[in-house]
Coordinates of C-alpha atoms in Angstrom, one line a residue:
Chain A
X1200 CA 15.8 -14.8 13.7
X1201 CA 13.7 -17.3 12.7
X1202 CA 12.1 -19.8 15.3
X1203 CA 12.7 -23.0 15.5
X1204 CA 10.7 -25.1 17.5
X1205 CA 11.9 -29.1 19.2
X1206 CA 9.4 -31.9 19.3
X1207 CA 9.2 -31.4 15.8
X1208 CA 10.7 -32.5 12.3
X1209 CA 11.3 -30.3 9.3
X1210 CA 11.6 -30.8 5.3
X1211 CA 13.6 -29.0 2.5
X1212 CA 10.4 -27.6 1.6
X1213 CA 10.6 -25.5 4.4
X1214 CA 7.5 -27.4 6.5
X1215 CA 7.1 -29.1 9.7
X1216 CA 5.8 -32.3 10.6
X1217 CA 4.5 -33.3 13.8
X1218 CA 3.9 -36.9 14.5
X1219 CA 0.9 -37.7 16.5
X1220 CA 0.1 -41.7 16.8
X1221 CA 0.2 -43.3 12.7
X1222 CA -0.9 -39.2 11.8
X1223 CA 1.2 -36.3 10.8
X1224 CA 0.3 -32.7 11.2
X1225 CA 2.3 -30.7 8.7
X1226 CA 2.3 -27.0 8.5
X1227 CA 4.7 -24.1 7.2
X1228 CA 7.8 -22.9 9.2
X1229 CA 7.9 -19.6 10.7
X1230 CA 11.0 -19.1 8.3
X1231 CA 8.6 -19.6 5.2
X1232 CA 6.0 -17.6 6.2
X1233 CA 8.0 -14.9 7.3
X1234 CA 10.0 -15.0 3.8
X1235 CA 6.4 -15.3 2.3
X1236 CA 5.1 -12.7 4.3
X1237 CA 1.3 -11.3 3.9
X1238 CA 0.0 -14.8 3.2
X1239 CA -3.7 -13.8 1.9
X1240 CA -4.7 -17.3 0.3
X1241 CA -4.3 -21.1 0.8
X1242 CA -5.4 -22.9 -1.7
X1243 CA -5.0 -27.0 0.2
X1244 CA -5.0 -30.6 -0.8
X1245 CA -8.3 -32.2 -1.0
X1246 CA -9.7 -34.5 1.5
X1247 CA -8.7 -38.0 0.3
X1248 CA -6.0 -37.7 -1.9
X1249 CA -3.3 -39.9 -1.5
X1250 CA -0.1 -38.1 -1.7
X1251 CA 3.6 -39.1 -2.2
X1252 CA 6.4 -36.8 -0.3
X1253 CA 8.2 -34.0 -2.1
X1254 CA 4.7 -34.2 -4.2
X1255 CA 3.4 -30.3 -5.0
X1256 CA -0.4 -31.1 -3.3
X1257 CA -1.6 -27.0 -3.0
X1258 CA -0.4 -23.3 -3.3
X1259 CA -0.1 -21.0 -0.4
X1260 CA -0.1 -17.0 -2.4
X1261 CA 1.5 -14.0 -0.3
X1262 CA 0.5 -10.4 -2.0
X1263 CA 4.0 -11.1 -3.7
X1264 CA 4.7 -14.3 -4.2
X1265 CA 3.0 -18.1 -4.7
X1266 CA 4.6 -21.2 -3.4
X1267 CA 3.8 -24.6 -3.3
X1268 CA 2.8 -26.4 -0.7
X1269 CA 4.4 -30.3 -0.4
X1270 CA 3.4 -33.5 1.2
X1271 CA 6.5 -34.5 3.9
X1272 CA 5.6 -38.0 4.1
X1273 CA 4.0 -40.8 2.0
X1274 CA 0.3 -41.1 3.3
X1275 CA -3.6 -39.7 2.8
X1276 CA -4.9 -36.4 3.8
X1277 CA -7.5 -37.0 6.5
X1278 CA -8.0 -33.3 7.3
X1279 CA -7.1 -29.8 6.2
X1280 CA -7.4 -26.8 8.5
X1281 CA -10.3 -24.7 7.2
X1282 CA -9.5 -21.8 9.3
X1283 CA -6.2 -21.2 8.1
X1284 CA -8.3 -21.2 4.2
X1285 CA -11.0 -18.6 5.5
X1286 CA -8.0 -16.4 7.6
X1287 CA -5.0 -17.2 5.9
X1288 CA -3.2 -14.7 8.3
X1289 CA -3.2 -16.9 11.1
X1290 CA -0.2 -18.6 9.0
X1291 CA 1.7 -15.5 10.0
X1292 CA 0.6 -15.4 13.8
X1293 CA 1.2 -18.9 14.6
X1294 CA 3.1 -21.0 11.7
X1295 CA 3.5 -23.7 14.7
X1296 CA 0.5 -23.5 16.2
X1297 CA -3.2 -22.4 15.1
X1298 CA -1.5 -22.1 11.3
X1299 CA -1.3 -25.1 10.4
X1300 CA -2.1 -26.6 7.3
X1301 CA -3.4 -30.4 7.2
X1302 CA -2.7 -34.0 8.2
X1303 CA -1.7 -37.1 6.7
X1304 CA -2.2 -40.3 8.2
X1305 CA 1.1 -42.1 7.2
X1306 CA 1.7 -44.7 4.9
X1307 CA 5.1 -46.3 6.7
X1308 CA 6.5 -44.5 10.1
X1309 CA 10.0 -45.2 9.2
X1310 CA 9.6 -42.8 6.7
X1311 CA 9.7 -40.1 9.0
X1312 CA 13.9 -40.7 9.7
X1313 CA 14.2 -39.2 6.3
X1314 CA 13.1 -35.8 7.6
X1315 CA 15.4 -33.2 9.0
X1316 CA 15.6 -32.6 12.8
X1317 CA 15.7 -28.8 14.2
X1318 CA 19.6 -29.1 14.2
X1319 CA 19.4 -30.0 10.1
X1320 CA 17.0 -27.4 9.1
X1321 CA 19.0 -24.6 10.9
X1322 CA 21.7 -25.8 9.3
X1323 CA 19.2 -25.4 6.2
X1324 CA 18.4 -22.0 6.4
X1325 CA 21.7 -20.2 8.0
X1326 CA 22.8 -21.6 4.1
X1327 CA 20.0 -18.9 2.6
Chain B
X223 CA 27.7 -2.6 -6.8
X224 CA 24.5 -2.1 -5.4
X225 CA 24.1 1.6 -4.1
X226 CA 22.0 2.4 -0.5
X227 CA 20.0 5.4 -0.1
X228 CA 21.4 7.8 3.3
X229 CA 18.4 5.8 5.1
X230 CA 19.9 2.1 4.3
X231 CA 21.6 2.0 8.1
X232 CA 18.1 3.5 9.5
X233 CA 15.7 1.0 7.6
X234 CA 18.0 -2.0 9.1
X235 CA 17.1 -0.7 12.4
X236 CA 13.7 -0.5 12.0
X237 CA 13.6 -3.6 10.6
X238 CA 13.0 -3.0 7.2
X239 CA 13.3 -6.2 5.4
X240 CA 16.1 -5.3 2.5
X241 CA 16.0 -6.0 -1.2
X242 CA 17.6 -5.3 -4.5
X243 CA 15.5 -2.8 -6.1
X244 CA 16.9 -0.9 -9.7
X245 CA 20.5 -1.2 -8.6
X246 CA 19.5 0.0 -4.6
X247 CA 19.3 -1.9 -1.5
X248 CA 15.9 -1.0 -0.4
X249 CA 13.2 -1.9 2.2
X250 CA 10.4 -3.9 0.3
X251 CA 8.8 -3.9 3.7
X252 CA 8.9 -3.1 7.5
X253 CA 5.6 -4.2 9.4
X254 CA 4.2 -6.4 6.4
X255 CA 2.7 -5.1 3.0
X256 CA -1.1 -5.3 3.9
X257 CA -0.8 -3.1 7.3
X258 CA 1.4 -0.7 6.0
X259 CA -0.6 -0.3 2.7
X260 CA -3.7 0.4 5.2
X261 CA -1.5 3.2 7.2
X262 CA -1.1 5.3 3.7
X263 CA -4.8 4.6 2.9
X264 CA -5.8 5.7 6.3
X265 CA -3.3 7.7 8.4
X266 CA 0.2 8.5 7.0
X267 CA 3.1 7.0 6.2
X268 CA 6.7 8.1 4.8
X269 CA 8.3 6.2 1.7
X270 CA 12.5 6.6 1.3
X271 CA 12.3 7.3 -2.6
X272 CA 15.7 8.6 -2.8
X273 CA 16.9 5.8 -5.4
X274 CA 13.9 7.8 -8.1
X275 CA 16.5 10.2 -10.3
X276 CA 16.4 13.5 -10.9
X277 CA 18.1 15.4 -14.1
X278 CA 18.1 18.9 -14.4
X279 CA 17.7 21.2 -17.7
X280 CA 18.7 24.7 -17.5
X281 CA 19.2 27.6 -20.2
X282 CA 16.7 29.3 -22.1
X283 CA 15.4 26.8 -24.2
X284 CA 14.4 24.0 -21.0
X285 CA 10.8 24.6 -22.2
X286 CA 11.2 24.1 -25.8
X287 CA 13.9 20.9 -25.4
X288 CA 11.4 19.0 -23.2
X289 CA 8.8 20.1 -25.7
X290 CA 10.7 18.2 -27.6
X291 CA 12.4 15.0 -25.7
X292 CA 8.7 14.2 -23.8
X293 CA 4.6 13.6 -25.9
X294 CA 3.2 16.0 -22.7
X295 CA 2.7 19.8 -24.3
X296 CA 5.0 22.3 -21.9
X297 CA 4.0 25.3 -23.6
X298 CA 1.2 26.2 -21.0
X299 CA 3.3 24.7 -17.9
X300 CA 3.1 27.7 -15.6
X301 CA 6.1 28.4 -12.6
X302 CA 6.2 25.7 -10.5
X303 CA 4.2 23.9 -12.1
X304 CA 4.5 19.9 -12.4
X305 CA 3.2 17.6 -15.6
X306 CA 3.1 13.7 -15.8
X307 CA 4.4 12.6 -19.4
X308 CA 6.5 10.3 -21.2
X309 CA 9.6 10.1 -23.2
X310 CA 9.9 7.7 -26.4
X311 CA 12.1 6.4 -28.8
X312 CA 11.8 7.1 -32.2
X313 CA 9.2 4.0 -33.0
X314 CA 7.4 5.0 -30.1
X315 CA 8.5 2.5 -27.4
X316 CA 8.4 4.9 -24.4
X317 CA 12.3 5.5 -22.8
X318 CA 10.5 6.4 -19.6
X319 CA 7.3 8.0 -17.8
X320 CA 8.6 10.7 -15.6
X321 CA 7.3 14.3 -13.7
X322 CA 8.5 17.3 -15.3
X323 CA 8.7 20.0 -12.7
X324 CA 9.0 23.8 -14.4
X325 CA 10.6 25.3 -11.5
X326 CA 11.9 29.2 -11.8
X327 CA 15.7 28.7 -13.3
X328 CA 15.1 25.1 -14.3
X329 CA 12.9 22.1 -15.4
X330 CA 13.5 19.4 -12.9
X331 CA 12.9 15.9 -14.4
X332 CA 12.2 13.1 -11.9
X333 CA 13.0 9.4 -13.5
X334 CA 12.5 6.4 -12.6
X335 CA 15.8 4.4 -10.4
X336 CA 16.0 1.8 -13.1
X337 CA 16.2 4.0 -16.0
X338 CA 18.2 7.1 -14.5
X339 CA 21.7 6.1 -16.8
X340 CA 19.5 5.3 -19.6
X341 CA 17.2 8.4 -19.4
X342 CA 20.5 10.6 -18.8
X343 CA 22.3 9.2 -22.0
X344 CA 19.0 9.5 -24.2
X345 CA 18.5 12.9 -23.2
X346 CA 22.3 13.7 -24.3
X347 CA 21.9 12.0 -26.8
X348 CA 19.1 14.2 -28.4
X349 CA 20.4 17.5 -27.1
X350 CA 19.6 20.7 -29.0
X351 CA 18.7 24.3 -28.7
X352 CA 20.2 26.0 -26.1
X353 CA 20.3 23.8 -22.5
X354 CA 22.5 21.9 -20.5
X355 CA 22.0 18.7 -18.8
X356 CA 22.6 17.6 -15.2
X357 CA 22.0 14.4 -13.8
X358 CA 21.9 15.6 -9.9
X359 CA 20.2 11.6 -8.8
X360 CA 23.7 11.3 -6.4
X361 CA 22.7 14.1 -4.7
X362 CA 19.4 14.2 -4.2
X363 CA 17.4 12.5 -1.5
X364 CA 13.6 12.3 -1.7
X365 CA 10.9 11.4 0.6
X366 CA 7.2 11.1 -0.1
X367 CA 4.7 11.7 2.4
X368 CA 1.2 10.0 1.6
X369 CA -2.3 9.6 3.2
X370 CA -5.4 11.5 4.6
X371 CA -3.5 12.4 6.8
X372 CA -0.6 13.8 5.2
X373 CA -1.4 17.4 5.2
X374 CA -2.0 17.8 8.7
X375 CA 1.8 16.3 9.5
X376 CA 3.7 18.3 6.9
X377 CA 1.7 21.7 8.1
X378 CA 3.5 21.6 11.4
X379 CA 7.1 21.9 9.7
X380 CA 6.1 25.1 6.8
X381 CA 4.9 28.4 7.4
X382 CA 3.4 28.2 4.3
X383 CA -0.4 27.2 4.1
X384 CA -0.6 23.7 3.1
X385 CA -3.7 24.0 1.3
X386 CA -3.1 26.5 -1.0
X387 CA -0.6 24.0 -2.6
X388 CA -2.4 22.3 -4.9
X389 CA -2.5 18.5 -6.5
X390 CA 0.6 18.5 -9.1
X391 CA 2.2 22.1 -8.0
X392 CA 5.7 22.4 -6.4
X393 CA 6.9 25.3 -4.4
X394 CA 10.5 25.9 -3.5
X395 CA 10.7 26.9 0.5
X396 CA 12.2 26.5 3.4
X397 CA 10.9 23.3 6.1
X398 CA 11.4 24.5 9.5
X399 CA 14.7 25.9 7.9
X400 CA 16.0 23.2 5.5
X401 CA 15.4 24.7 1.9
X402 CA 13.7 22.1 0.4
X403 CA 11.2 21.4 -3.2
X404 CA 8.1 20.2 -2.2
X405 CA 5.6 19.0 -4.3
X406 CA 1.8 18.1 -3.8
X407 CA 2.4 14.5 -6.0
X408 CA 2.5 10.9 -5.0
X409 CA 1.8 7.1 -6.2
X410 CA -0.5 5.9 -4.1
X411 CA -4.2 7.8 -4.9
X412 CA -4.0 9.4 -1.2
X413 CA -3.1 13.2 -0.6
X414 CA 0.6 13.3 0.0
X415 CA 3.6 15.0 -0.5
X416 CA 7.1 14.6 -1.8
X417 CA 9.7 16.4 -0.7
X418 CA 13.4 16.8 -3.0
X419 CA 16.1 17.9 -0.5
X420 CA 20.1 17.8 -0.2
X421 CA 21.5 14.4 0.5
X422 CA 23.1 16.0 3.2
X423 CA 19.5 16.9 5.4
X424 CA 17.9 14.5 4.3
X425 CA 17.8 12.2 7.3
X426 CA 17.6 14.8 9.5
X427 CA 14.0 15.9 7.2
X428 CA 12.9 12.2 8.1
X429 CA 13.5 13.0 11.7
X430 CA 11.3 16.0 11.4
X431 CA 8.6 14.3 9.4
X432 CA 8.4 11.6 11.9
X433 CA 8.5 13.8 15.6
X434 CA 5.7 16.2 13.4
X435 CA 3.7 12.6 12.7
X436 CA 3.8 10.9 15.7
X437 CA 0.2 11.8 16.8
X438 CA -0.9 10.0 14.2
X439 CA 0.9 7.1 14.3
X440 CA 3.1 8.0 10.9
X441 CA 5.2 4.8 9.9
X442 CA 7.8 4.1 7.4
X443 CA 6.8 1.7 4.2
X444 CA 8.5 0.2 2.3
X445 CA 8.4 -0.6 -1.5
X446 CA 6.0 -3.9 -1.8
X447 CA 3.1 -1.7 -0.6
X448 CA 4.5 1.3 -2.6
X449 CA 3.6 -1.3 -5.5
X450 CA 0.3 -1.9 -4.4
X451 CA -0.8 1.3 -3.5
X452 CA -0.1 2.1 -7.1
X453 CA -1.7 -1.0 -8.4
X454 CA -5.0 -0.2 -7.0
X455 CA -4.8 3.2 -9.0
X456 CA -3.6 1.5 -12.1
X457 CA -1.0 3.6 -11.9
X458 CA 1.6 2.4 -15.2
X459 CA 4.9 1.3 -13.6
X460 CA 7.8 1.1 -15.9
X461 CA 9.8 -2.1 -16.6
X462 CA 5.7 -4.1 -15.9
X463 CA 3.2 -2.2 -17.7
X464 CA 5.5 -0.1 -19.6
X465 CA 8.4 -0.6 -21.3
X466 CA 10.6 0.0 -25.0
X467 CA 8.1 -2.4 -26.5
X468 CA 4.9 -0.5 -25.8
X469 CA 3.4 2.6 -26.5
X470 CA 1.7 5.2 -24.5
X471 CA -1.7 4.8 -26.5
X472 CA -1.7 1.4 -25.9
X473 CA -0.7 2.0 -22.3
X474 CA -3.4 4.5 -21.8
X475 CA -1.2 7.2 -21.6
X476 CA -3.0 8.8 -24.6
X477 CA -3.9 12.2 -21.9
X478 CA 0.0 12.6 -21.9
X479 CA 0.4 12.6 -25.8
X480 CA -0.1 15.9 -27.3
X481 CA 0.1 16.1 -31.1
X482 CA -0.8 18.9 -31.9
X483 CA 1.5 21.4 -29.9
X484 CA 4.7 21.0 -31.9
X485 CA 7.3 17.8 -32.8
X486 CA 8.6 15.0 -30.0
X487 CA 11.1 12.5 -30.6
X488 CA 8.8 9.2 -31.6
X489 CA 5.8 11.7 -32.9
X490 CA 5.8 10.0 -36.2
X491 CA 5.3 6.6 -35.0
X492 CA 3.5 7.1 -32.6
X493 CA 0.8 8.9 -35.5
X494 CA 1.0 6.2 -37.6
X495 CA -0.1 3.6 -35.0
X496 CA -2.8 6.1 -34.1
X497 CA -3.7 6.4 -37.7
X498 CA -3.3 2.7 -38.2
X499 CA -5.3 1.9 -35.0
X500 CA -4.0 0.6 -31.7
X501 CA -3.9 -3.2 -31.9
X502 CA -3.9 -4.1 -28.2
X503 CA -4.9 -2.0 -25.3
X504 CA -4.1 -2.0 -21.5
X505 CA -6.5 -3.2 -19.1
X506 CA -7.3 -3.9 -15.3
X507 CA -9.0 -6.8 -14.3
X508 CA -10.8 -8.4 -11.1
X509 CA -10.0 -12.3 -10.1
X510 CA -14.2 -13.8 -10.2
X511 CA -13.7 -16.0 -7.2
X512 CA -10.2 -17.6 -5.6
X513 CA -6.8 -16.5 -7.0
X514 CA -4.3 -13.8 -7.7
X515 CA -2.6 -13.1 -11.0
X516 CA 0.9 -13.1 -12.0
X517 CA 3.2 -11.2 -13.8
X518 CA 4.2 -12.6 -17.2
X519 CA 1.1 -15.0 -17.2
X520 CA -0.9 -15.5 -20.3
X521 CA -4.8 -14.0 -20.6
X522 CA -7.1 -16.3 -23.0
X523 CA -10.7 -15.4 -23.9
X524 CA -12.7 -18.7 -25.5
X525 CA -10.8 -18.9 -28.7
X526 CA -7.2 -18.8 -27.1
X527 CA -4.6 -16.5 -25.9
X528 CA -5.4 -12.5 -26.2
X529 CA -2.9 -10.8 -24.3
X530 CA -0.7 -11.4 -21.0
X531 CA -0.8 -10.1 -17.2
X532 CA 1.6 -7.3 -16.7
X533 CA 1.1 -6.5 -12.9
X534 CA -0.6 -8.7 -10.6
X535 CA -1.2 -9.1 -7.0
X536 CA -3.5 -9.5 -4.3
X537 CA -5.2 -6.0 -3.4
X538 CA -5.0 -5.3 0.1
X539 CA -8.1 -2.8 -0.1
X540 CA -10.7 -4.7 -2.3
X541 CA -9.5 -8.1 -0.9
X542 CA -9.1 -10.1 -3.8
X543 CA -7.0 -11.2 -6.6
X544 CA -6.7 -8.1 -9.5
X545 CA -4.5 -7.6 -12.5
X546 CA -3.5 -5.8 -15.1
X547 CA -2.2 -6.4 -18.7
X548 CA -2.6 -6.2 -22.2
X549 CA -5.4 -8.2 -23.9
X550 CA -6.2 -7.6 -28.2
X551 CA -9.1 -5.3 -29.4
X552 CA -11.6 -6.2 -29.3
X553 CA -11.2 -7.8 -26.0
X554 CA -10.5 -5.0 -23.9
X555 CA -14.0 -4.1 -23.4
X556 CA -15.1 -3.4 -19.6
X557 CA -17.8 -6.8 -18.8
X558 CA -15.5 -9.0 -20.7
X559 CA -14.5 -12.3 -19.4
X560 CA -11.3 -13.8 -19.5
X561 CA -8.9 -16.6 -18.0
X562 CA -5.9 -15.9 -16.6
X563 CA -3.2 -19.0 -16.9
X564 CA -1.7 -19.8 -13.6
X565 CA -1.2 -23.1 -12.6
X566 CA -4.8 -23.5 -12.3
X567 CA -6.3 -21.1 -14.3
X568 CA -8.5 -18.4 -13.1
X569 CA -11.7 -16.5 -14.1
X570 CA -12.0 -12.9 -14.2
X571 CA -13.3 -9.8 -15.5
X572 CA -12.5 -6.7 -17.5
X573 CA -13.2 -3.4 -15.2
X574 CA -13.2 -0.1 -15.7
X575 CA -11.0 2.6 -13.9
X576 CA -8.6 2.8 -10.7
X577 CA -9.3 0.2 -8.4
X578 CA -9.6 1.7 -5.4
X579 CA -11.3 4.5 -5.8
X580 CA -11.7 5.8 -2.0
X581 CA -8.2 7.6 -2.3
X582 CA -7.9 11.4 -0.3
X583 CA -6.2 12.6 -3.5
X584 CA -7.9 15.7 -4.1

């Protein structure tokens, strides 16, 4: 079964997004990378780049499989996690923790009661 | 309706992660593709292959029909001996690649799961001499057996000397004392076995395979590293590399194609094209720098598009994005550079050979 964690919210795209202050820390859910499985490359946003939410921003490739990788929120990447681009393993040792991805500092706050809470996104993913 | 293999209930316990594969429900992968791909390169692990079909020919003329129905030459296939060929249509698209096992009162013919009603019909279908045709795929179930450490597993459950069976021979005998064909075969480069036995034993042979392997950690795998085990040996695999659209010459099959030792359905064509010249030719590749190749994706060299991937993935072994696929002569040449057209395209080069090239296969 898939973990869910609290504290956090979640999107359709299968990511979490932790809100820290006017930042948000976004990475991949342990549903996604377990469906991905054998993630071996990360290919993430640049530094700078002002992104819109539900925008495709990077590519995350498993031995079998690509997927996209999306902004949650309306905002500018301040930072990407290099480790998870040198060991992109980690994204299937700690999706919530160490794994994650990069961080936006966000546009408007109130944007964030657009995302789904833990309750939604089971809901979500009992429908796969 | 999607058919399960006697193993489906055991691979849900194990937690085999289950997919549709060729009509089956089957494990694409337990522990995760890249540690189970490094078990079979160095210890041992144990693929469920029972959805692979298997069609006997028996009578006099086996030798001659499959002379006939497949490019390989069986005239010099000794008992027990095992050949790797193709069957093709009569333009030369190939039906199938398959093993042909000359066993003592039949030729065993070992398809693969997508093609099994196909292959059956064709083979029907271009019947002669004196033979008769059984598709037994219901009731066989198949195991293979594959790594360094192979050998040393599978010698605790035969009285027979492991090491006198040689790469591509098949010996009918008895393990422990379930009568079983075992072959010295495999699709993964390492030394290994496969093992044709009974539907009926054939959970009870996993059993055995597993208590023999436990001292060396043996583990099942599941199909996603069966694909890249072969992938790193640029092993074909039908329905990516191969198909009705391609021929073997093309395909670099041309070792399987014998001409000269008597007619094969597709023969004809498959001369001309030789005659004519092969237009396009089947290649591996290595990704220069970041990114793995797709499937289906196009290959350019400067002036445009040349050809198109046919397998790609990430290789567990060398680490790095590799392909395969068919590019236009003159392009195919080892050194040459191309671009392969993901969403951001990619840079890579033309290489020579398997992969991997590490493998225990003797």
């Amino acid at each position: 079964m898939a973990n869910i964690i609290e504290g956090v919210k979640y999107t359709k795209e299968h990511e979490w997004v932790k809100i820290e202050g006017d930042t948000a820390l976004e990475g991949l859910t342990d549903y996604a990378q377990s469906e991905l499985s054998d993630i071996v490359m990360v290919e993430p946003p640049e530094v700078g780049r002002k992104v819109k939410a539900g925008e495709p921003i990077g590519t995350i490739e498993a031995v079998k499989a690509v997927n996209d990788l999306y902004a949650g929120l309306n905002g500018e990447i301040i930072e990407i996690n290099e480790k998870v681009v040198s060991d992109p393993s980690i994204i299937n040792k700690d999706p919530y923790g160490e794994g994650w991805l990069f961080k936006i500092k966000v546009d408007d706050l109130k944007q964030v009661e657009t995302l789904l809470t833990p309750e939604q996104y089971k809901e979500l993913i009992a429908e796969h | 309706m999607l058919k399960k293999t006697p193993f489906y209930e055991m691979h849900v316990k194990n937690g085999g992660k289950i997919v549709e594969f060729a009509g089956f429900l089957m494990p694409v992968q337990f522990e995760g593709i890249i540690p189970e791909h490094r078990t079979v390169r160095t210890g041992v692990g144990v693929f469920d292959v029972s959805h692979m079909g298997e069609i006997e020919i028996l009578g006099k003329d086996r030798l001659k029909f499959v002379n006939y129905l497949t490019t390989n030459d069986t005239s010099k296939l000794e008992l027990n001996q095992i050949q790797y060929s193709t069957m093709l249509y009569s333009d030369a698209g190939i039906v199938d690649d398959l093993l042909v096992y000359n066993l003592k009162d039949r030729i065993l013919l070992v398809v693969n799961a997508a093609n099994i009603d196909k292959d059956y019909q064709w083979i029907v279908d271009n019947k002669k001499y004196d033979i008769d045709i059984k598709n037994i795929s219901d009731d066989i179930g198949q195991l293979a057996i594959q790594g360094p450490k192979a050998e040393s597993v599978m010698q605790k459950l035969f009285d027979l000397d492991l090491s006198t069976l040689r790469y591509y021979w098949a010996t009918e005998v008895k393990m422990k004392d379930i009568p079983v064909l075992l072959s010295r075969t495999g699709y993964t480069g390492e030394d290994g076995f496969e093992v044709y036995v009974d539907k009926k034993y054939v959970v009870q042979c996993w059993q055995m395979i597993f208590d023999a392997g436990a001292e060396h950690n043996i583990k099942p795998i599941g199909l996603g590293a069966r694909d890249t085990l072969r992938f790193e040996m640029r092993y074909c695999l039908y329905g990516n590399d191969i198909d009705k659209t391609t021929n073997p010459l093309e395909a670099g099959l041309g070792w399987v194609v014998k001409f000269d030792t008597g007619d094969f359905i597709g023969r004809d064509s498959l001369l001309k094209i030789k005659e004519a010249g092969i237009k396009r030719k089947l290649i591996g590749f290595e990704v220069i720098g970041k990114g793995i190749p797709r499937p289906h994706q196009e290959i350019h060299a400067e002036d445009g598009k040349i050809g198109f991937v046919t397998s790609g993935t990430f290789s567990p072994s060398m680490k790095k994005g590799m392909g395969i696929g068919y590019v236009e002569k003159p392009h195919n040449k080892v050194g040459t550079r191309i671009k392969v057209i993901g969403k951001t395209p990619v840079d890579a080069e033309i290489i020579k050979g398997p992969f991997y090239k590490q493998g225990s296969r003797q």
